PDB file of C-alpha atoms in Angstrom:
ATOM      1  CA  UNK A  20     -28.936 138.083  22.645  1.00 96.00           C
ATOM      2  CA  UNK A  21     -26.553 139.882  25.060  1.00 98.00           C
ATOM      3  CA  UNK A  22     -27.609 141.060  28.521  1.00 98.00           C
ATOM      4  CA  UNK A  23     -25.388 142.894  31.096  1.00 98.00           C
ATOM      5  CA  UNK A  24     -25.327 144.355  34.596  1.00 96.00           C
ATOM      6  CA  UNK A  25     -22.731 145.561  37.235  1.00 94.00           C
ATOM      7  CA  UNK A  26     -23.381 142.265  38.918  1.00 91.00           C
ATOM      8  CA  UNK A  27     -25.792 139.863  39.349  1.00 92.00           C
ATOM      9  CA  UNK A  28     -29.200 141.794  39.673  1.00 91.00           C
ATOM     10  CA  UNK A  29     -29.701 141.711  36.036  1.00 95.00           C
ATOM     11  CA  UNK A  30     -30.127 138.072  36.382  1.00 96.00           C
ATOM     12  CA  UNK A  31     -33.661 139.109  37.517  1.00 93.00           C
ATOM     13  CA  UNK A  32     -34.368 140.369  34.072  1.00 95.00           C
ATOM     14  CA  UNK A  33     -32.595 137.156  32.270  1.00 97.00           C
ATOM     15  CA  UNK A  34     -34.982 134.765  34.237  1.00 95.00           C
ATOM     16  CA  UNK A  35     -38.005 136.825  32.839  1.00 95.00           C
ATOM     17  CA  UNK A  36     -36.470 136.723  29.259  1.00 96.00           C
ATOM     18  CA  UNK A  37     -35.738 132.964  29.367  1.00 95.00           C
ATOM     19  CA  UNK A  38     -39.518 132.536  30.364  1.00 94.00           C
ATOM     20  CA  UNK A  39     -40.961 134.735  27.939  1.00 95.00           C
ATOM     21  CA  UNK A  40     -38.450 133.906  24.877  1.00 96.00           C
ATOM     22  CA  UNK A  41     -37.271 130.626  25.636  1.00 96.00           C
ATOM     23  CA  UNK A  42     -36.081 129.804  22.092  1.00 96.00           C
ATOM     24  CA  UNK A  43     -33.734 132.728  21.953  1.00 97.00           C
ATOM     25  CA  UNK A  44     -29.835 132.460  22.757  1.00 97.00           C
ATOM     26  CA  UNK A  45     -28.566 134.638  25.538  1.00 98.00           C
ATOM     27  CA  UNK A  46     -25.191 135.673  26.908  1.00 98.00           C
ATOM     28  CA  UNK A  47     -24.988 137.254  30.358  1.00 98.00           C
ATOM     29  CA  UNK A  48     -22.217 139.617  31.352  1.00 98.00           C
ATOM     30  CA  UNK A  49     -21.719 140.552  35.004  1.00 97.00           C
ATOM     31  CA  UNK A  50     -19.104 143.224  35.740  1.00 97.00           C
ATOM     32  CA  UNK A  51     -18.290 142.103  39.225  1.00 95.00           C
ATOM     33  CA  UNK A  52     -14.720 143.570  39.118  1.00 96.00           C
ATOM     34  CA  UNK A  53     -16.462 146.999  38.952  1.00 96.00           C
ATOM     35  CA  UNK A  54     -19.437 146.572  41.238  1.00 89.00           C
ATOM     36  CA  UNK A  55     -21.188 148.813  42.383  1.00 89.00           C
ATOM     37  CA  UNK A  56     -21.940 151.110  39.606  1.00 93.00           C
ATOM     38  CA  UNK A  57     -24.413 153.227  41.658  1.00 92.00           C
ATOM     39  CA  UNK A  58     -21.770 155.601  43.524  1.00 91.00           C
ATOM     40  CA  UNK A  59     -19.880 156.141  40.669  1.00 94.00           C
ATOM     41  CA  UNK A  60     -19.792 159.261  38.333  1.00 94.00           C
ATOM     42  CA  UNK A  61     -22.286 158.893  35.351  1.00 94.00           C
ATOM     43  CA  UNK A  62     -19.256 159.470  32.930  1.00 96.00           C
ATOM     44  CA  UNK A  63     -17.263 156.423  34.298  1.00 97.00           C
ATOM     45  CA  UNK A  64     -20.525 154.200  34.052  1.00 97.00           C
ATOM     46  CA  UNK A  65     -21.094 155.516  30.611  1.00 97.00           C
ATOM     47  CA  UNK A  66     -17.504 154.150  29.743  1.00 98.00           C
ATOM     48  CA  UNK A  67     -18.205 150.524  31.415  1.00 98.00           C
ATOM     49  CA  UNK A  68     -21.381 150.471  29.598  1.00 98.00           C
ATOM     50  CA  UNK A  69     -19.737 151.321  26.125  1.00 98.00           C
ATOM     51  CA  UNK A  70     -16.892 148.856  26.913  1.00 98.00           C
ATOM     52  CA  UNK A  71     -19.241 145.816  27.570  1.00 98.00           C
ATOM     53  CA  UNK A  72     -21.624 146.939  24.551  1.00 98.00           C
ATOM     54  CA  UNK A  73     -18.796 146.831  22.108  1.00 98.00           C
ATOM     55  CA  UNK A  74     -17.474 143.519  23.674  1.00 98.00           C
ATOM     56  CA  UNK A  75     -21.034 141.999  23.263  1.00 98.00           C
ATOM     57  CA  UNK A  76     -21.718 143.043  19.683  1.00 98.00           C
ATOM     58  CA  UNK A  77     -18.280 141.441  18.856  1.00 97.00           C
ATOM     59  CA  UNK A  78     -19.589 138.130  20.422  1.00 96.00           C
ATOM     60  CA  UNK A  79     -22.198 138.160  17.665  1.00 97.00           C
ATOM     61  CA  UNK A  80     -25.382 139.137  19.682  1.00 98.00           C
ATOM     62  CA  UNK A  81     -28.400 140.521  17.604  1.00 97.00           C
ATOM     63  CA  UNK A  82     -29.508 142.623  20.427  1.00 98.00           C
ATOM     64  CA  UNK A  83     -28.370 143.903  23.886  1.00 98.00           C
ATOM     65  CA  UNK A  84     -30.398 144.443  26.944  1.00 98.00           C
ATOM     66  CA  UNK A  85     -28.977 146.931  29.532  1.00 97.00           C
ATOM     67  CA  UNK A  86     -30.205 145.172  32.486  1.00 97.00           C
ATOM     68  CA  UNK A  87     -28.820 147.467  34.798  1.00 95.00           C
ATOM     69  CA  UNK A  88     -30.782 150.726  35.902  1.00 95.00           C
ATOM     70  CA  UNK A  89     -27.556 152.899  36.336  1.00 95.00           C
ATOM     71  CA  UNK A  90     -26.166 151.975  33.228  1.00 96.00           C
ATOM     72  CA  UNK A  91     -29.334 152.557  31.629  1.00 96.00           C
ATOM     73  CA  UNK A  92     -29.438 155.840  33.058  1.00 95.00           C
ATOM     74  CA  UNK A  93     -25.907 156.763  32.059  1.00 95.00           C
ATOM     75  CA  UNK A  94     -25.511 155.366  28.774  1.00 97.00           C
ATOM     76  CA  UNK A  95     -28.656 154.109  27.071  1.00 97.00           C
ATOM     77  CA  UNK A  96     -28.826 157.021  24.023  1.00 96.00           C
ATOM     78  CA  UNK A  97     -25.009 156.602  23.726  1.00 96.00           C
ATOM     79  CA  UNK A  98     -25.214 152.799  23.403  1.00 98.00           C
ATOM     80  CA  UNK A  99     -28.203 152.978  21.056  1.00 97.00           C
ATOM     81  CA  UNK A 100     -26.065 155.488  18.698  1.00 97.00           C
ATOM     82  CA  UNK A 101     -22.629 153.645  18.738  1.00 97.00           C
ATOM     83  CA  UNK A 102     -23.827 150.168  18.559  1.00 98.00           C
ATOM     84  CA  UNK A 103     -25.337 148.409  15.140  1.00 97.00           C
ATOM     85  CA  UNK A 104     -27.589 146.235  17.013  1.00 97.00           C
ATOM     86  CA  UNK A 105     -30.838 147.225  18.868  1.00 96.00           C
ATOM     87  CA  UNK A 106     -30.592 148.110  22.637  1.00 97.00           C
ATOM     88  CA  UNK A 107     -33.017 147.994  25.140  1.00 96.00           C
ATOM     89  CA  UNK A 108     -32.953 149.278  28.747  1.00 95.00           C
ATOM     90  CA  UNK A 109     -34.968 148.830  31.808  1.00 94.00           C
ATOM     91  CA  UNK A 110     -35.973 152.106  32.689  1.00 95.00           C
ATOM     92  CA  UNK A 111     -38.558 153.047  30.080  1.00 93.00           C
ATOM     93  CA  UNK A 112     -40.929 149.936  30.597  1.00 89.00           C
ATOM     94  CA  UNK A 113     -40.772 150.657  34.138  1.00 92.00           C
ATOM     95  CA  UNK A 114     -41.879 154.461  33.669  1.00 95.00           C
ATOM     96  CA  UNK A 115     -44.677 153.261  31.397  1.00 94.00           C
ATOM     97  CA  UNK A 116     -45.876 150.685  34.119  1.00 93.00           C
ATOM     98  CA  UNK A 117     -45.897 153.233  36.885  1.00 96.00           C
ATOM     99  CA  UNK A 118     -47.748 155.814  34.904  1.00 97.00           C
ATOM    100  CA  UNK A 119     -50.375 153.359  34.011  1.00 97.00           C
ATOM    101  CA  UNK A 120     -50.585 151.817  37.793  1.00 97.00           C
ATOM    102  CA  UNK A 121     -50.912 154.973  39.688  1.00 98.00           C
ATOM    103  CA  UNK A 122     -54.333 156.115  40.579  1.00 98.00           C
ATOM    104  CA  UNK A 123     -53.427 159.229  42.810  1.00 98.00           C
ATOM    105  CA  UNK A 124     -50.547 160.201  40.204  1.00 98.00           C
ATOM    106  CA  UNK A 125     -47.984 160.240  43.182  1.00 98.00           C
ATOM    107  CA  UNK A 126     -44.974 158.057  42.126  1.00 98.00           C
ATOM    108  CA  UNK A 127     -41.899 157.007  44.026  1.00 98.00           C
ATOM    109  CA  UNK A 128     -38.539 155.851  43.097  1.00 98.00           C
ATOM    110  CA  UNK A 129     -36.139 153.856  44.950  1.00 98.00           C
ATOM    111  CA  UNK A 130     -32.671 153.167  43.181  1.00 97.00           C
ATOM    112  CA  UNK A 131     -28.989 153.841  43.188  1.00 93.00           C
ATOM    113  CA  UNK A 132     -27.531 157.451  43.780  1.00 94.00           C
ATOM    114  CA  UNK A 133     -26.423 157.533  40.069  1.00 93.00           C
ATOM    115  CA  UNK A 134     -29.811 156.575  38.496  1.00 94.00           C
ATOM    116  CA  UNK A 135     -31.377 159.257  40.777  1.00 96.00           C
ATOM    117  CA  UNK A 136     -28.919 161.936  39.798  1.00 94.00           C
ATOM    118  CA  UNK A 137     -29.445 161.102  36.095  1.00 94.00           C
ATOM    119  CA  UNK A 138     -33.034 162.098  36.587  1.00 96.00           C
ATOM    120  CA  UNK A 139     -33.869 159.751  33.397  1.00 95.00           C
ATOM    121  CA  UNK A 140     -37.030 158.491  35.538  1.00 96.00           C
ATOM    122  CA  UNK A 141     -38.086 161.886  36.267  1.00 97.00           C
ATOM    123  CA  UNK A 142     -38.031 163.039  32.670  1.00 97.00           C
ATOM    124  CA  UNK A 143     -39.798 159.857  31.080  1.00 97.00           C
ATOM    125  CA  UNK A 144     -42.602 159.807  33.756  1.00 98.00           C
ATOM    126  CA  UNK A 145     -43.428 163.395  33.245  1.00 98.00           C
ATOM    127  CA  UNK A 146     -43.222 162.864  29.250  1.00 97.00           C
ATOM    128  CA  UNK A 147     -46.026 160.436  29.818  1.00 97.00           C
ATOM    129  CA  UNK A 148     -47.829 162.464  32.605  1.00 98.00           C
ATOM    130  CA  UNK A 149     -46.717 165.939  33.377  1.00 98.00           C
ATOM    131  CA  UNK A 150     -49.167 166.116  36.295  1.00 98.00           C
ATOM    132  CA  UNK A 151     -47.410 163.459  38.139  1.00 98.00           C
ATOM    133  CA  UNK A 152     -45.680 164.037  41.386  1.00 98.00           C
ATOM    134  CA  UNK A 153     -42.596 162.298  41.416  1.00 98.00           C
ATOM    135  CA  UNK A 154     -40.363 161.210  44.361  1.00 98.00           C
ATOM    136  CA  UNK A 155     -36.871 159.731  43.962  1.00 98.00           C
ATOM    137  CA  UNK A 156     -35.018 158.300  46.778  1.00 98.00           C
ATOM    138  CA  UNK A 157     -31.313 157.118  46.378  1.00 97.00           C
ATOM    139  CA  UNK A 158     -30.488 153.809  48.289  1.00 97.00           C
ATOM    140  CA  UNK A 159     -26.967 153.478  48.543  1.00 94.00           C
ATOM    141  CA  UNK A 160     -26.928 150.794  51.137  1.00 95.00           C
ATOM    142  CA  UNK A 161     -29.219 148.267  49.502  1.00 94.00           C
ATOM    143  CA  UNK A 162     -27.209 146.610  46.787  1.00 90.00           C
ATOM    144  CA  UNK A 163     -24.380 145.389  49.053  1.00 89.00           C
ATOM    145  CA  UNK A 164     -27.025 143.936  51.669  1.00 93.00           C
ATOM    146  CA  UNK A 165     -28.998 142.303  48.822  1.00 91.00           C
ATOM    147  CA  UNK A 166     -25.687 140.832  47.371  1.00 84.00           C
ATOM    148  CA  UNK A 167     -24.774 139.712  50.886  1.00 87.00           C
ATOM    149  CA  UNK A 168     -24.753 136.110  52.150  1.00 85.00           C
ATOM    150  CA  UNK A 169     -28.292 136.675  53.935  1.00 91.00           C
ATOM    151  CA  UNK A 170     -30.162 139.159  52.123  1.00 92.00           C
ATOM    152  CA  UNK A 171     -33.191 138.835  54.214  1.00 93.00           C
ATOM    153  CA  UNK A 172     -31.828 139.763  57.544  1.00 94.00           C
ATOM    154  CA  UNK A 173     -33.308 142.096  59.790  1.00 96.00           C
ATOM    155  CA  UNK A 174     -30.921 144.978  58.902  1.00 97.00           C
ATOM    156  CA  UNK A 175     -32.119 144.804  55.178  1.00 97.00           C
ATOM    157  CA  UNK A 176     -35.788 145.360  56.399  1.00 97.00           C
ATOM    158  CA  UNK A 177     -34.649 148.173  58.719  1.00 98.00           C
ATOM    159  CA  UNK A 178     -32.741 149.717  55.731  1.00 98.00           C
ATOM    160  CA  UNK A 179     -35.915 149.456  53.383  1.00 98.00           C
ATOM    161  CA  UNK A 180     -37.977 150.914  55.990  1.00 98.00           C
ATOM    162  CA  UNK A 181     -35.725 154.106  56.389  1.00 98.00           C
ATOM    163  CA  UNK A 182     -35.747 154.312  52.629  1.00 98.00           C
ATOM    164  CA  UNK A 183     -39.421 154.005  52.124  1.00 98.00           C
ATOM    165  CA  UNK A 184     -40.284 156.707  54.942  1.00 98.00           C
ATOM    166  CA  UNK A 185     -40.366 159.665  52.630  1.00 98.00           C
ATOM    167  CA  UNK A 186     -42.233 158.101  50.111  1.00 98.00           C
ATOM    168  CA  UNK A 187     -45.050 156.827  52.525  1.00 98.00           C
ATOM    169  CA  UNK A 188     -45.102 160.427  53.994  1.00 98.00           C
ATOM    170  CA  UNK A 189     -45.328 161.764  50.335  1.00 98.00           C
ATOM    171  CA  UNK A 190     -48.679 159.429  50.017  1.00 98.00           C
ATOM    172  CA  UNK A 191     -47.296 157.624  47.085  1.00 98.00           C
ATOM    173  CA  UNK A 192     -49.381 154.856  45.792  1.00 98.00           C
ATOM    174  CA  UNK A 193     -46.831 153.431  43.388  1.00 98.00           C
ATOM    175  CA  UNK A 194     -43.259 152.798  43.631  1.00 98.00           C
ATOM    176  CA  UNK A 195     -40.471 151.919  40.846  1.00 97.00           C
ATOM    177  CA  UNK A 196     -37.944 149.405  42.414  1.00 96.00           C
ATOM    178  CA  UNK A 197     -35.371 150.945  40.206  1.00 95.00           C
ATOM    179  CA  UNK A 198     -32.488 148.510  40.389  1.00 93.00           C
ATOM    180  CA  UNK A 199     -32.714 144.819  39.057  1.00 91.00           C
ATOM    181  CA  UNK A 200     -31.236 143.817  42.586  1.00 90.00           C
ATOM    182  CA  UNK A 201     -34.081 144.667  44.526  1.00 93.00           C
ATOM    183  CA  UNK A 202     -36.780 142.241  43.396  1.00 89.00           C
ATOM    184  CA  UNK A 203     -34.579 139.602  45.046  1.00 90.00           C
ATOM    185  CA  UNK A 204     -36.244 140.946  48.115  1.00 94.00           C
ATOM    186  CA  UNK A 205     -39.668 142.063  46.908  1.00 93.00           C
ATOM    187  CA  UNK A 206     -41.261 140.575  50.034  1.00 95.00           C
ATOM    188  CA  UNK A 207     -39.596 142.933  52.092  1.00 97.00           C
ATOM    189  CA  UNK A 208     -40.579 145.727  50.004  1.00 98.00           C
ATOM    190  CA  UNK A 209     -44.303 144.732  49.830  1.00 96.00           C
ATOM    191  CA  UNK A 210     -44.546 144.371  53.674  1.00 96.00           C
ATOM    192  CA  UNK A 211     -42.890 147.763  54.505  1.00 97.00           C
ATOM    193  CA  UNK A 212     -45.204 149.346  52.044  1.00 98.00           C
ATOM    194  CA  UNK A 213     -48.280 147.352  52.455  1.00 97.00           C
ATOM    195  CA  UNK A 214     -50.515 145.876  49.426  1.00 94.00           C
ATOM    196  CA  UNK A 215     -52.049 149.197  48.638  1.00 95.00           C
ATOM    197  CA  UNK A 216     -48.802 150.265  47.216  1.00 98.00           C
ATOM    198  CA  UNK A 217     -48.042 149.015  43.673  1.00 97.00           C
ATOM    199  CA  UNK A 218     -44.434 148.007  43.143  1.00 97.00           C
ATOM    200  CA  UNK A 219     -43.035 148.238  39.846  1.00 95.00           C
ATOM    201  CA  UNK A 220     -39.755 146.477  38.753  1.00 89.00           C
ATOM    202  CA  UNK A 221     -38.116 145.760  35.472  1.00 77.00           C
ATOM    203  CA  UNK A 222     -37.996 142.241  34.945  1.00 88.00           C
ATOM    204  CA  UNK A 223     -41.324 141.413  33.372  1.00 85.00           C
ATOM    205  CA  UNK A 224     -41.826 144.888  31.713  1.00 83.00           C
ATOM    206  CA  UNK A 225     -38.323 144.532  30.091  1.00 91.00           C
ATOM    207  CA  UNK A 226     -38.853 140.739  28.836  1.00 93.00           C
ATOM    208  CA  UNK A 227     -42.031 141.923  27.244  1.00 90.00           C
ATOM    209  CA  UNK A 228     -40.235 144.802  25.384  1.00 91.00           C
ATOM    210  CA  UNK A 229     -37.504 142.411  24.327  1.00 94.00           C
ATOM    211  CA  UNK A 230     -39.968 139.991  23.082  1.00 94.00           C
ATOM    212  CA  UNK A 231     -41.987 142.978  21.149  1.00 94.00           C
ATOM    213  CA  UNK A 232     -38.790 144.301  19.632  1.00 94.00           C
ATOM    214  CA  UNK A 233     -37.548 140.793  18.380  1.00 95.00           C
ATOM    215  CA  UNK A 234     -40.907 140.420  16.557  1.00 94.00           C
ATOM    216  CA  UNK A 235     -41.212 143.777  15.475  1.00 95.00           C
ATOM    217  CA  UNK A 236     -37.765 143.685  13.630  1.00 95.00           C
ATOM    218  CA  UNK A 237     -38.265 140.148  12.561  1.00 95.00           C
ATOM    219  CA  UNK A 238     -35.251 138.669  14.101  1.00 95.00           C
ATOM    220  CA  UNK A 239     -36.837 136.133  16.463  1.00 95.00           C
ATOM    221  CA  UNK A 240     -35.254 132.429  16.567  1.00 95.00           C
ATOM    222  CA  UNK A 241     -37.718 129.619  15.529  1.00 94.00           C
ATOM    223  CA  UNK A 242     -40.061 129.218  18.304  1.00 92.00           C
ATOM    224  CA  UNK A 243     -39.663 125.418  17.876  1.00 94.00           C
ATOM    225  CA  UNK A 244     -35.876 125.237  19.129  1.00 95.00           C
ATOM    226  CA  UNK A 245     -34.766 125.540  22.724  1.00 94.00           C
ATOM    227  CA  UNK A 246     -32.398 128.358  23.445  1.00 95.00           C
ATOM    228  CA  UNK A 247     -29.089 128.233  25.323  1.00 94.00           C
ATOM    229  CA  UNK A 248     -27.332 130.627  27.781  1.00 93.00           C
ATOM    230  CA  UNK A 249     -23.633 131.518  28.698  1.00 96.00           C
ATOM    231  CA  UNK A 250     -22.689 133.635  31.794  1.00 98.00           C
ATOM    232  CA  UNK A 251     -19.685 135.865  31.846  1.00 98.00           C
ATOM    233  CA  UNK A 252     -18.280 137.834  34.579  1.00 98.00           C
ATOM    234  CA  UNK A 253     -15.126 140.018  35.166  1.00 98.00           C
ATOM    235  CA  UNK A 254     -14.974 138.667  38.593  1.00 97.00           C
ATOM    236  CA  UNK A 255     -14.726 135.590  40.630  1.00 96.00           C
ATOM    237  CA  UNK A 256     -16.462 132.761  38.439  1.00 97.00           C
ATOM    238  CA  UNK A 257     -17.252 130.709  41.736  1.00 95.00           C
ATOM    239  CA  UNK A 258     -18.761 133.637  43.415  1.00 92.00           C
ATOM    240  CA  UNK A 259     -20.869 134.487  40.368  1.00 95.00           C
ATOM    241  CA  UNK A 260     -22.138 131.042  40.310  1.00 95.00           C
ATOM    242  CA  UNK A 261     -23.219 130.893  43.703  1.00 90.00           C
ATOM    243  CA  UNK A 262     -24.743 133.989  44.062  1.00 91.00           C
ATOM    244  CA  UNK A 263     -26.166 134.011  40.347  1.00 93.00           C
ATOM    245  CA  UNK A 264     -28.551 130.929  41.228  1.00 92.00           C
ATOM    246  CA  UNK A 265     -30.342 132.678  43.983  1.00 88.00           C
ATOM    247  CA  UNK A 266     -31.066 135.624  41.328  1.00 90.00           C
ATOM    248  CA  UNK A 267     -31.679 133.566  38.237  1.00 93.00           C
ATOM    249  CA  UNK A 268     -33.655 130.827  40.307  1.00 89.00           C
ATOM    250  CA  UNK A 269     -32.190 128.147  37.865  1.00 88.00           C
ATOM    251  CA  UNK A 270     -29.047 126.303  38.267  1.00 88.00           C
ATOM    252  CA  UNK A 271     -25.572 127.725  36.617  1.00 94.00           C
ATOM    253  CA  UNK A 272     -23.046 125.505  35.396  1.00 89.00           C
ATOM    254  CA  UNK A 273     -20.159 127.244  34.242  1.00 95.00           C
ATOM    255  CA  UNK A 274     -19.341 130.826  34.377  1.00 97.00           C
ATOM    256  CA  UNK A 275     -16.665 132.215  31.987  1.00 98.00           C
ATOM    257  CA  UNK A 276     -14.181 134.744  33.273  1.00 98.00           C
ATOM    258  CA  UNK A 277     -13.393 137.971  30.996  1.00 98.00           C
ATOM    259  CA  UNK A 278     -10.907 140.566  31.769  1.00 98.00           C
ATOM    260  CA  UNK A 279     -11.059 144.282  32.000  1.00 98.00           C
ATOM    261  CA  UNK A 280      -8.408 144.368  29.292  1.00 98.00           C
ATOM    262  CA  UNK A 281     -10.825 142.351  26.837  1.00 98.00           C
ATOM    263  CA  UNK A 282     -13.428 144.871  27.427  1.00 98.00           C
ATOM    264  CA  UNK A 283     -11.247 147.732  26.963  1.00 97.00           C
ATOM    265  CA  UNK A 284      -9.913 146.333  23.593  1.00 97.00           C
ATOM    266  CA  UNK A 285     -13.305 145.881  22.218  1.00 97.00           C
ATOM    267  CA  UNK A 286     -14.249 149.477  22.678  1.00 96.00           C
ATOM    268  CA  UNK A 287     -10.876 150.953  21.455  1.00 91.00           C
TER     269      UNK A 287
END
């Protein structure tokens, strides 16, 4: 099974998939050479996702997880149309969970600029409940802070507090953490919002959808076997291994480098 993200944030999703489906084989690709996706135009992100999807399909995966909210926002329908294998994104499971969790029908979203601009969360939430008041906030400074050497420093807390302010003022009782990086500093979000606000993030919800999709399509591995996992990056393998272990919460032994030319050739 292929899993991809712009960097290491999607490893929070992979972690839950490894727990939920330990008998499956996974290959994870982090596109560090082109990180971050959030400030980029949606068309450019769409092209990146198309290249990665084609590359992973050529690796023989039976399913692909777009473990990146920006890539899911920009490219999920195109990936599903263009690839022969099933493709699951991280947005639909979160939208469902948020609508089920809210009590006052006021839902906030914290995400990258591109994810907010795409408007996919708003559409999905309103398809599920047209009466929900939805408040999206773009958070351009968060991903670099979370991928820094010290994600828990005071600056991160102050930045989260700044982005949370309009949502607290709007009286939301549920907040979607609409970027796979954000769960790494979940305690900061919970402290800023307080326990009365429900935080929804993609990892557990997406892993559940992946397992259900495998079962529904009858393409699960034998539950008795133990799965394997590989890691690929378009950036620096050493940096990926060091930072990735923090997000995956498991040791990462080896990381292979993939060139951007190889990705482009797969989509040609």
